[in-house]
XYZ file of C-alpha atoms in Angstrom:
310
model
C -36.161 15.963 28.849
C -32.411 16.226 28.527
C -32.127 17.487 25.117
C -28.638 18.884 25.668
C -27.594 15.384 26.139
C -29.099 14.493 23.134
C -27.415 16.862 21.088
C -23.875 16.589 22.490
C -24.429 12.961 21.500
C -25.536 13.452 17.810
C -22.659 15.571 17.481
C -20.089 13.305 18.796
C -21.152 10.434 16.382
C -21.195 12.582 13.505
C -17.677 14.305 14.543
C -16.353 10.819 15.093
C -17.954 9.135 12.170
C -19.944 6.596 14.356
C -23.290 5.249 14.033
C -26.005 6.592 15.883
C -27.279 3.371 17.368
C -23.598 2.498 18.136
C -22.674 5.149 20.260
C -25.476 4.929 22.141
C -24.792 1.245 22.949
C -20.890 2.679 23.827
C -22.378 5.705 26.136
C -25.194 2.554 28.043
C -21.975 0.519 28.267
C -20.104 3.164 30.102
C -22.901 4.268 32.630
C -23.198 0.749 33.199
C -19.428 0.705 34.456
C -20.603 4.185 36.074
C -23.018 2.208 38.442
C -21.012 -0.542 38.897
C -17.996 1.693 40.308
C -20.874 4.086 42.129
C -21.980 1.067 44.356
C -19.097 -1.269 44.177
C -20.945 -3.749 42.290
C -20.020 -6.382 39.505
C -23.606 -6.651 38.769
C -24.468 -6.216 35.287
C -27.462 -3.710 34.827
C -30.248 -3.126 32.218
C -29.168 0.547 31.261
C -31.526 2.222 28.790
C -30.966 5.591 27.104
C -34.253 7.106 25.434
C -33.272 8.578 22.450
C -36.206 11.000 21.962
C -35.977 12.550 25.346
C -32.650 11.621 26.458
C -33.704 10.146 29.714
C -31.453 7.823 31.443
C -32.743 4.685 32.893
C -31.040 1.960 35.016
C -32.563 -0.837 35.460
C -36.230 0.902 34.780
C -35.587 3.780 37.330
C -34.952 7.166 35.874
C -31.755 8.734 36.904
C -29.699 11.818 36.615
C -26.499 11.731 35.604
C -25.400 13.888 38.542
C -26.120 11.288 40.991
C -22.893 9.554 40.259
C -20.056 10.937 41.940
C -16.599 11.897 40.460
C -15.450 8.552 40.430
C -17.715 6.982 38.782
C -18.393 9.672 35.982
C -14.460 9.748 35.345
C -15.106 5.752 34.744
C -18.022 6.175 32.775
C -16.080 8.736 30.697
C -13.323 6.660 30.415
C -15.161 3.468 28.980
C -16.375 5.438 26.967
C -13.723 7.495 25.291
C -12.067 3.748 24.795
C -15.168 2.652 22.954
C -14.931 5.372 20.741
C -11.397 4.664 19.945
C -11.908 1.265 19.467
C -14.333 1.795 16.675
C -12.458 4.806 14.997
C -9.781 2.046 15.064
C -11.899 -0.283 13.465
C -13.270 1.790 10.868
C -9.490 3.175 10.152
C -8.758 -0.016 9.370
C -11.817 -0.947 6.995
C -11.054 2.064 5.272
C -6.864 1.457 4.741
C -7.982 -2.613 4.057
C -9.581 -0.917 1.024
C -6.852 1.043 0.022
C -4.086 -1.976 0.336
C -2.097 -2.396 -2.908
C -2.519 1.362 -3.903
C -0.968 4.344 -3.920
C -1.171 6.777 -1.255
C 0.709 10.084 -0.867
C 2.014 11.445 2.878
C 4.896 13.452 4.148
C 7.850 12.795 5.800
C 6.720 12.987 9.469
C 10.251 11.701 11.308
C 13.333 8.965 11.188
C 14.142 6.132 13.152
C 17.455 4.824 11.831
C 16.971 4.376 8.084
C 13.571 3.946 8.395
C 10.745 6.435 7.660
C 7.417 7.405 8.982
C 4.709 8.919 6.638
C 2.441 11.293 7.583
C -0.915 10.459 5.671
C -2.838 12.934 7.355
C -5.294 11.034 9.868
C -2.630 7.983 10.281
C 1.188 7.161 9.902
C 2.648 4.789 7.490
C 5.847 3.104 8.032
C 8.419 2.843 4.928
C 11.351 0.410 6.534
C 14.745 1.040 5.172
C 14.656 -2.301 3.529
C 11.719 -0.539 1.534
C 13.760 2.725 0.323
C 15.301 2.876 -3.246
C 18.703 2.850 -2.611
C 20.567 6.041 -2.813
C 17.368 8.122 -2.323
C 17.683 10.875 0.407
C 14.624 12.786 2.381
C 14.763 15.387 4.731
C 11.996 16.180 7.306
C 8.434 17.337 5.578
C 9.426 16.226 1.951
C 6.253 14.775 0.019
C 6.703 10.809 -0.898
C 4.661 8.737 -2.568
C 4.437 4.993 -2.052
C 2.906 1.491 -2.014
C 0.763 0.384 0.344
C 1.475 -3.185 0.960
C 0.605 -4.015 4.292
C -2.290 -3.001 6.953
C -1.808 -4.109 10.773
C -4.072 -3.914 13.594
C -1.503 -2.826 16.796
C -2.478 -2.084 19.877
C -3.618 1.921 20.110
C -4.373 1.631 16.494
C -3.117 1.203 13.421
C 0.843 0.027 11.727
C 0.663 1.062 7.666
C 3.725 -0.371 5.785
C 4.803 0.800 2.769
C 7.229 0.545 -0.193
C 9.397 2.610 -2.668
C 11.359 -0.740 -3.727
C 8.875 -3.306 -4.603
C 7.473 -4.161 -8.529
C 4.297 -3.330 -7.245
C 5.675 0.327 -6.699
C 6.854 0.802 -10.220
C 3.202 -1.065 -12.050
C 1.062 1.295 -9.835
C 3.409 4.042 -11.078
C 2.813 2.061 -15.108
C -1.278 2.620 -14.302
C -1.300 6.526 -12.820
C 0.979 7.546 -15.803
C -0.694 5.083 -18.457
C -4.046 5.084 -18.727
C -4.549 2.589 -21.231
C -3.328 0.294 -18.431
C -6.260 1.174 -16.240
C -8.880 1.027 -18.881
C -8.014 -2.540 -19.595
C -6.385 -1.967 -23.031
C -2.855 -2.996 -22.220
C -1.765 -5.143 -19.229
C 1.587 -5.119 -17.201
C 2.017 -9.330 -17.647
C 5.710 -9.511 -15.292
C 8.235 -6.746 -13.846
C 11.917 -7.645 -13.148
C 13.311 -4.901 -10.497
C 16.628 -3.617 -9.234
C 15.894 -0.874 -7.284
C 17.002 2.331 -7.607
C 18.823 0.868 -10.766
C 16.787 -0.698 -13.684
C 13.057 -2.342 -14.514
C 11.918 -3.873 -17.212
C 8.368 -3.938 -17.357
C 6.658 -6.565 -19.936
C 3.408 -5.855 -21.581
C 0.984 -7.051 -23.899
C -2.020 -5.320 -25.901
C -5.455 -6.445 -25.359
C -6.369 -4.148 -28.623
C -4.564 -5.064 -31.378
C -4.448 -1.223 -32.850
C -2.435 -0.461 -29.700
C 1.147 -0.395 -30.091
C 1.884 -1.721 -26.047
C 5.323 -0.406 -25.709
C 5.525 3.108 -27.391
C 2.082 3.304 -25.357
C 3.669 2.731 -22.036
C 6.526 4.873 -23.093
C 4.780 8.093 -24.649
C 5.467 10.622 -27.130
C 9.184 11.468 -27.042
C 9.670 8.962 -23.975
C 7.492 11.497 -21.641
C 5.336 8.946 -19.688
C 8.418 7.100 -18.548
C 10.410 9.728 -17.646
C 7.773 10.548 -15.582
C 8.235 7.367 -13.438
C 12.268 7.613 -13.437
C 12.133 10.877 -11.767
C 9.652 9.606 -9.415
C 12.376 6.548 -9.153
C 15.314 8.730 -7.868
C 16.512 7.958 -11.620
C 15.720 4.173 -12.010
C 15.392 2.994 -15.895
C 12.454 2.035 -17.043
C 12.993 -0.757 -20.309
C 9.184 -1.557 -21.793
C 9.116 -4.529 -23.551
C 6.426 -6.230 -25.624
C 5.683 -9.615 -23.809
C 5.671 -12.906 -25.372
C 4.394 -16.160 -24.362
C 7.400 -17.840 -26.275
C 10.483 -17.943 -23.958
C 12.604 -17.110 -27.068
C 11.132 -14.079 -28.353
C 10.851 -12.413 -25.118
C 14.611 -12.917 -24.895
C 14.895 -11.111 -27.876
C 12.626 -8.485 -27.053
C 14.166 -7.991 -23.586
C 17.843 -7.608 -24.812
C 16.897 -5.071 -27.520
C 18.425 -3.577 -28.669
C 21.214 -6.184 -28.682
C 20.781 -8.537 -32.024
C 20.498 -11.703 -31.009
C 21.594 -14.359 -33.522
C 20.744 -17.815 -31.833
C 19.385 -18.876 -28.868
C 19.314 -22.610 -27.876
C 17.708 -24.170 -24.828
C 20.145 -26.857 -22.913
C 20.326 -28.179 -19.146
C 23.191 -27.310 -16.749
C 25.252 -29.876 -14.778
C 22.208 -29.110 -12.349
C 19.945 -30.157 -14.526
C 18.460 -26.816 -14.666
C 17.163 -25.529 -17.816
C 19.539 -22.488 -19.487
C 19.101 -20.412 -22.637
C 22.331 -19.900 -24.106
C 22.310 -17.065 -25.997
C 24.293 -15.592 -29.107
C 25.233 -11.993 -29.864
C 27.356 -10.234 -32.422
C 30.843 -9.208 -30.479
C 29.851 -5.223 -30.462
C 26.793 -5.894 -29.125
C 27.984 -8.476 -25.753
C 28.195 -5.879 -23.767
C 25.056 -3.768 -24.079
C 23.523 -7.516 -23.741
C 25.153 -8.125 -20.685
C 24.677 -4.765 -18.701
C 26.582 -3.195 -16.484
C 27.909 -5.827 -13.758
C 25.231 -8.065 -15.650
C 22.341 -6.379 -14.912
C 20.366 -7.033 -18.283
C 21.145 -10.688 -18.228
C 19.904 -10.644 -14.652
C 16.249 -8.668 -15.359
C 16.162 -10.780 -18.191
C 16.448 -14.288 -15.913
C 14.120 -12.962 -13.979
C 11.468 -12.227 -16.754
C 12.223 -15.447 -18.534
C 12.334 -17.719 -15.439
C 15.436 -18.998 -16.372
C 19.165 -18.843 -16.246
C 20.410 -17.815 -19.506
C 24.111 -17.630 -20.752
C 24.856 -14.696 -23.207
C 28.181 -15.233 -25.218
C 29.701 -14.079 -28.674
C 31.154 -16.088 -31.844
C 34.627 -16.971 -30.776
Protein backbone atom coordinates (compact mmCIF):
# COMPACT_ATOMS: atom_id res chain seq x y z
CA UNK A 1 0.00 0.00 0.00
CA UNK A 2 1.49 3.32 -0.99
CA UNK A 3 -0.25 5.54 1.32
CA UNK A 4 2.36 8.28 1.04
CA UNK A 5 1.33 8.55 -2.49
CA UNK A 6 -2.00 8.85 -1.52
CA UNK A 7 -1.56 11.60 0.68
CA UNK A 8 0.84 13.76 -1.36
CA UNK A 9 -2.02 13.48 -3.85
CA UNK A 10 -4.97 14.62 -1.59
CA UNK A 11 -2.89 17.40 -0.69
CA UNK A 12 -2.00 18.60 -4.05
CA UNK A 13 -5.74 18.76 -5.15
CA UNK A 14 -6.77 20.50 -2.19
CA UNK A 15 -3.61 23.03 -2.39
CA UNK A 16 -4.45 23.49 -6.04
CA UNK A 17 -8.18 23.59 -5.74
CA UNK A 18 -8.73 20.49 -8.04
CA UNK A 19 -11.09 17.75 -7.86
CA UNK A 20 -10.17 14.61 -6.48
CA UNK A 21 -11.29 12.43 -9.34
CA UNK A 22 -9.62 14.99 -11.69
CA UNK A 23 -6.27 14.85 -10.61
CA UNK A 24 -6.18 11.47 -10.53
CA UNK A 25 -7.22 11.24 -14.22
CA UNK A 26 -4.16 14.15 -14.74
CA UNK A 27 -1.51 11.95 -12.55
CA UNK A 28 -2.94 8.25 -14.97
CA UNK A 29 -2.46 10.61 -17.93
CA UNK A 30 1.07 11.42 -17.07
CA UNK A 31 2.33 7.82 -16.13
CA UNK A 32 0.79 6.92 -19.23
CA UNK A 33 3.29 9.37 -21.11
CA UNK A 34 5.81 7.85 -18.38
CA UNK A 35 5.50 4.35 -20.12
CA UNK A 36 5.26 5.50 -23.34
CA UNK A 37 8.75 7.46 -23.08
CA UNK A 38 10.12 4.31 -20.74
CA UNK A 39 9.73 1.87 -23.78
CA UNK A 40 9.60 4.14 -26.72
CA UNK A 41 6.12 3.39 -27.42
CA UNK A 42 3.08 5.43 -28.89
CA UNK A 43 0.87 2.82 -27.54
CA UNK A 44 -1.84 4.04 -25.50
CA UNK A 45 -2.15 2.05 -22.13
CA UNK A 46 -4.95 1.21 -19.61
CA UNK A 47 -3.29 2.99 -16.51
CA UNK A 48 -5.24 2.55 -13.28
CA UNK A 49 -4.50 4.26 -9.96
CA UNK A 50 -6.34 2.59 -6.85
CA UNK A 51 -7.36 5.18 -4.78
CA UNK A 52 -7.70 3.24 -1.49
CA UNK A 53 -4.29 1.73 -1.58
CA UNK A 54 -2.54 3.80 -4.00
CA UNK A 55 -1.35 1.00 -6.15
CA UNK A 56 -0.33 1.70 -9.60
CA UNK A 57 -1.44 -0.47 -12.37
CA UNK A 58 -0.57 -0.48 -16.12
CA UNK A 59 -2.34 -2.26 -18.12
CA UNK A 60 -3.50 -4.77 -15.07
CA UNK A 61 0.16 -5.34 -13.86
CA UNK A 62 1.12 -3.69 -10.64
CA UNK A 63 4.06 -1.44 -10.86
CA UNK A 64 6.33 0.73 -8.87
CA UNK A 65 6.89 3.94 -9.69
CA UNK A 66 10.66 3.46 -9.41
CA UNK A 67 10.81 1.27 -12.31
CA UNK A 68 10.73 4.18 -14.65
CA UNK A 69 13.90 5.76 -15.15
CA UNK A 70 14.78 9.54 -14.99
CA UNK A 71 13.50 10.18 -18.23
CA UNK A 72 10.50 9.04 -18.10
CA UNK A 73 9.54 10.27 -14.48
CA UNK A 74 10.78 13.90 -15.57
CA UNK A 75 7.97 13.30 -18.49
CA UNK A 76 5.50 11.99 -16.32
CA UNK A 77 6.12 14.99 -14.02
CA UNK A 78 6.00 17.24 -16.66
CA UNK A 79 2.49 16.18 -18.14
CA UNK A 80 1.52 16.46 -15.25
CA UNK A 81 2.48 19.78 -13.79
CA UNK A 82 0.86 21.07 -17.37
CA UNK A 83 -2.39 19.38 -16.47
CA UNK A 84 -2.51 21.06 -13.38
CA UNK A 85 -1.97 24.36 -14.93
CA UNK A 86 -4.31 23.87 -17.44
CA UNK A 87 -7.13 23.42 -15.03
CA UNK A 88 -6.01 26.20 -12.49
CA UNK A 89 -6.26 28.12 -15.81
CA UNK A 90 -9.56 27.00 -16.40
CA UNK A 91 -10.98 27.48 -13.13
CA UNK A 92 -9.19 31.15 -13.03
CA UNK A 93 -11.12 31.88 -15.69
CA UNK A 94 -14.66 30.54 -14.45
CA UNK A 95 -14.04 32.41 -11.49
CA UNK A 96 -12.97 36.12 -13.30
CA UNK A 97 -16.07 35.17 -16.08
CA UNK A 98 -18.11 35.66 -12.88
CA UNK A 99 -16.67 38.67 -11.80
CA UNK A 100 -16.84 40.50 -15.47
CA UNK A 101 -18.62 43.89 -15.26
CA UNK A 102 -17.57 44.45 -11.54
CA UNK A 103 -15.37 46.04 -9.56
CA UNK A 104 -12.22 44.65 -8.47
CA UNK A 105 -9.41 46.33 -6.49
CA UNK A 106 -5.37 45.50 -7.27
CA UNK A 107 -2.16 47.40 -7.10
CA UNK A 108 -0.03 48.89 -9.36
CA UNK A 109 2.31 45.97 -10.23
CA UNK A 110 4.50 47.78 -13.31
CA UNK A 111 4.29 50.14 -16.68
CA UNK A 112 4.61 49.46 -20.14
CA UNK A 113 4.36 52.81 -21.91
CA UNK A 114 1.14 54.41 -20.65
CA UNK A 115 -0.29 51.37 -19.92
CA UNK A 116 -0.74 49.67 -16.51
CA UNK A 117 -0.67 46.27 -15.02
CA UNK A 118 -2.76 45.44 -11.85
CA UNK A 119 -1.79 43.27 -9.40
CA UNK A 120 -5.06 41.44 -8.16
CA UNK A 121 -3.34 39.17 -6.03
CA UNK A 122 -3.51 35.57 -7.75
CA UNK A 123 -3.67 37.26 -11.45
CA UNK A 124 -2.76 40.56 -13.36
CA UNK A 125 -5.16 42.86 -14.95
CA UNK A 126 -4.28 45.06 -17.73
CA UNK A 127 -5.62 48.87 -17.65
CA UNK A 128 -4.46 50.20 -21.39
CA UNK A 129 -3.70 53.82 -21.54
CA UNK A 130 -6.69 54.32 -23.69
CA UNK A 131 -8.50 53.14 -20.37
CA UNK A 132 -6.82 55.82 -17.85
CA UNK A 133 -8.73 59.06 -16.88
CA UNK A 134 -6.83 61.55 -18.36
CA UNK A 135 -4.53 63.52 -16.24
CA UNK A 136 -4.44 60.79 -13.53
CA UNK A 137 -0.84 59.83 -12.38
CA UNK A 138 0.31 56.40 -10.44
CA UNK A 139 3.47 55.48 -9.21
CA UNK A 140 4.61 51.85 -8.56
CA UNK A 141 2.43 49.95 -5.63
CA UNK A 142 -0.42 52.64 -5.50
CA UNK A 143 -3.95 50.92 -4.84
CA UNK A 144 -6.51 51.40 -8.00
CA UNK A 145 -9.69 50.42 -8.37
CA UNK A 146 -11.36 49.58 -11.67
CA UNK A 147 -13.80 47.94 -14.11
CA UNK A 148 -13.55 44.76 -15.20
CA UNK A 149 -14.65 44.67 -18.72
CA UNK A 150 -12.99 42.05 -20.43
CA UNK A 151 -11.72 38.29 -19.58
CA UNK A 152 -9.26 36.49 -22.19
CA UNK A 153 -8.04 33.09 -22.32
CA UNK A 154 -4.01 33.58 -23.57
CA UNK A 155 -1.76 31.16 -23.81
CA UNK A 156 0.02 30.48 -20.09
CA UNK A 157 -3.13 31.79 -18.65
CA UNK A 158 -5.09 34.48 -18.26
CA UNK A 159 -5.28 38.58 -20.00
CA UNK A 160 -7.82 40.75 -17.47
CA UNK A 161 -8.66 44.18 -19.04
CA UNK A 162 -9.82 46.84 -17.25
CA UNK A 163 -11.12 50.45 -17.17
CA UNK A 164 -10.95 53.81 -15.22
CA UNK A 165 -12.65 55.69 -18.34
CA UNK A 166 -15.69 53.86 -19.29
CA UNK A 167 -19.64 54.75 -17.97
CA UNK A 168 -19.60 51.49 -16.64
CA UNK A 169 -16.70 52.69 -14.24
CA UNK A 170 -18.56 55.64 -12.88
CA UNK A 171 -22.44 53.42 -12.44
CA UNK A 172 -20.48 50.66 -10.54
CA UNK A 173 -18.97 53.56 -8.57
CA UNK A 174 -23.24 55.07 -8.45
CA UNK A 175 -24.09 51.28 -6.83
CA UNK A 176 -20.96 50.84 -4.09
CA UNK A 177 -21.67 54.46 -2.87
CA UNK A 178 -25.63 54.28 -3.32
CA UNK A 179 -27.25 51.64 -2.02
CA UNK A 180 -30.62 52.34 -2.97
CA UNK A 181 -29.23 51.61 -6.45
CA UNK A 182 -28.39 48.06 -5.52
CA UNK A 183 -31.53 47.30 -3.67
CA UNK A 184 -33.55 48.07 -6.72
CA UNK A 185 -35.11 51.35 -5.47
CA UNK A 186 -33.54 53.75 -7.92
CA UNK A 187 -31.99 52.81 -11.30
CA UNK A 188 -29.05 54.49 -13.28
CA UNK A 189 -31.40 54.68 -16.82
CA UNK A 190 -28.18 56.45 -19.22
CA UNK A 191 -24.60 58.03 -18.35
CA UNK A 192 -22.99 60.63 -20.70
CA UNK A 193 -19.00 60.61 -19.91
CA UNK A 194 -15.99 62.80 -20.50
CA UNK A 195 -13.43 61.40 -18.68
CA UNK A 196 -11.52 62.81 -16.23
CA UNK A 197 -13.85 65.91 -16.88
CA UNK A 198 -17.69 65.65 -16.34
CA UNK A 199 -20.75 62.84 -16.07
CA UNK A 200 -24.02 63.22 -15.91
CA UNK A 201 -25.67 60.34 -14.64
CA UNK A 202 -29.68 60.07 -15.24
CA UNK A 203 -31.90 58.33 -12.83
CA UNK A 204 -35.27 57.46 -12.07
CA UNK A 205 -37.13 56.23 -8.74
CA UNK A 206 -38.77 52.96 -8.68
CA UNK A 207 -40.38 54.21 -5.13
CA UNK A 208 -42.13 57.12 -5.47
CA UNK A 209 -41.16 58.40 -1.67
CA UNK A 210 -37.58 58.43 -2.98
CA UNK A 211 -36.31 61.63 -4.05
CA UNK A 212 -33.70 59.91 -7.03
CA UNK A 213 -31.30 62.71 -7.28
CA UNK A 214 -30.63 64.14 -3.71
CA UNK A 215 -30.48 60.18 -3.11
CA UNK A 216 -27.65 59.63 -5.47
CA UNK A 217 -26.10 62.80 -4.26
CA UNK A 218 -26.32 62.51 -0.30
CA UNK A 219 -26.54 64.68 2.58
CA UNK A 220 -24.46 67.81 1.93
CA UNK A 221 -23.29 66.30 -1.57
CA UNK A 222 -21.16 63.46 0.44
CA UNK A 223 -21.96 60.35 -1.72
CA UNK A 224 -20.77 62.11 -4.83
CA UNK A 225 -17.89 63.53 -3.67
CA UNK A 226 -17.05 60.29 -2.84
CA UNK A 227 -16.93 59.19 -6.54
CA UNK A 228 -15.09 62.57 -7.78
CA UNK A 229 -12.21 61.86 -5.62
CA UNK A 230 -12.19 58.39 -6.73
CA UNK A 231 -12.43 60.22 -10.40
CA UNK A 232 -9.09 62.17 -10.10
CA UNK A 233 -11.76 65.14 -9.71
CA UNK A 234 -14.36 64.33 -12.49
CA UNK A 235 -17.99 66.06 -11.84
CA UNK A 236 -20.59 64.15 -11.16
CA UNK A 237 -24.23 66.11 -12.43
CA UNK A 238 -27.37 63.67 -11.17
CA UNK A 239 -30.25 64.28 -12.97
CA UNK A 240 -33.81 63.01 -12.64
CA UNK A 241 -34.55 61.07 -15.96
CA UNK A 242 -37.43 61.59 -18.13
CA UNK A 243 -38.92 59.66 -20.83
CA UNK A 244 -39.94 63.04 -22.57
CA UNK A 245 -36.97 64.33 -24.67
CA UNK A 246 -37.93 67.88 -23.50
CA UNK A 247 -37.93 67.65 -19.90
CA UNK A 248 -34.78 65.81 -19.66
CA UNK A 249 -33.28 68.77 -21.52
CA UNK A 250 -34.43 70.81 -18.92
CA UNK A 251 -33.41 68.73 -16.20
CA UNK A 252 -29.94 68.17 -17.70
CA UNK A 253 -29.08 71.93 -18.20
CA UNK A 254 -30.16 72.87 -14.65
CA UNK A 255 -29.59 74.92 -13.48
CA UNK A 256 -29.77 76.99 -16.68
CA UNK A 257 -33.66 78.23 -17.21
CA UNK A 258 -34.68 77.13 -20.19
CA UNK A 259 -37.46 79.15 -21.85
CA UNK A 260 -38.37 77.18 -25.14
CA UNK A 261 -37.31 74.33 -26.71
CA UNK A 262 -38.55 73.36 -30.24
CA UNK A 263 -37.79 70.21 -32.19
CA UNK A 264 -36.74 70.93 -36.09
CA UNK A 265 -34.57 68.89 -38.75
CA UNK A 266 -31.12 70.05 -39.98
CA UNK A 267 -30.13 70.44 -43.66
CA UNK A 268 -29.22 66.66 -42.88
CA UNK A 269 -32.34 65.86 -42.10
CA UNK A 270 -31.33 65.03 -38.69
CA UNK A 271 -33.54 65.80 -35.90
CA UNK A 272 -32.18 68.98 -33.51
CA UNK A 273 -33.62 70.54 -30.36
CA UNK A 274 -33.07 74.08 -30.50
CA UNK A 275 -33.00 75.37 -27.35
CA UNK A 276 -33.69 78.86 -25.59
CA UNK A 277 -31.97 80.41 -22.58
CA UNK A 278 -32.04 83.75 -20.84
CA UNK A 279 -28.59 85.69 -21.98
CA UNK A 280 -26.92 85.24 -18.25
CA UNK A 281 -27.58 81.90 -18.26
CA UNK A 282 -25.93 80.80 -22.19
CA UNK A 283 -23.01 80.14 -20.85
CA UNK A 284 -23.47 77.91 -17.81
CA UNK A 285 -25.83 76.08 -20.57
CA UNK A 286 -23.19 75.71 -22.87
CA UNK A 287 -20.18 74.56 -20.63
CA UNK A 288 -16.91 75.09 -20.85
CA UNK A 289 -15.70 74.44 -24.63
CA UNK A 290 -19.40 73.03 -24.83
CA UNK A 291 -19.21 70.39 -22.66
CA UNK A 292 -22.88 70.52 -21.18
CA UNK A 293 -24.41 70.78 -24.58
CA UNK A 294 -22.27 67.80 -25.50
CA UNK A 295 -23.32 65.34 -22.24
CA UNK A 296 -26.55 66.61 -22.89
CA UNK A 297 -26.57 65.26 -26.86
CA UNK A 298 -25.44 62.40 -25.66
CA UNK A 299 -28.24 61.78 -23.00
CA UNK A 300 -30.91 63.06 -25.30
CA UNK A 301 -29.76 61.24 -28.48
CA UNK A 302 -29.80 64.21 -30.31
CA UNK A 303 -28.04 67.26 -31.56
CA UNK A 304 -29.39 70.17 -29.85
CA UNK A 305 -28.64 73.95 -30.53
CA UNK A 306 -28.62 76.20 -27.35
CA UNK A 307 -28.97 80.01 -28.20
CA UNK A 308 -30.28 83.28 -26.41
CA UNK A 309 -33.06 86.02 -27.39
CA UNK A 310 -31.26 88.24 -29.79
Amino acid sequence: MNIEFIEALEDMAKDKGIERDELYEMVEVGLQAAYQEEYDTDKDVDVEIDQNSGDIFIEGEQIQLGQFGRIASKKAEDVIRQLIREKQNELMYETYMKRKGELVNGSIHRFEGSDVWLNLGEVEALLPGSERIPGERYQQGDSLRAYLYRVEKKSGGLLLRVSRSMKEFVAKLMELEVPEIEDGLLEIVKIAREPGKRSKVAVQSLDEQIDPVGTCVGAGGSRVKEITEELNGEKIDVIRWSDDRELLIRNSLEPASVLSIEFNENDRGEEIAKVMVPKDDLAYAIGQNGQNVRLTVDLVGCDIDVRSPE
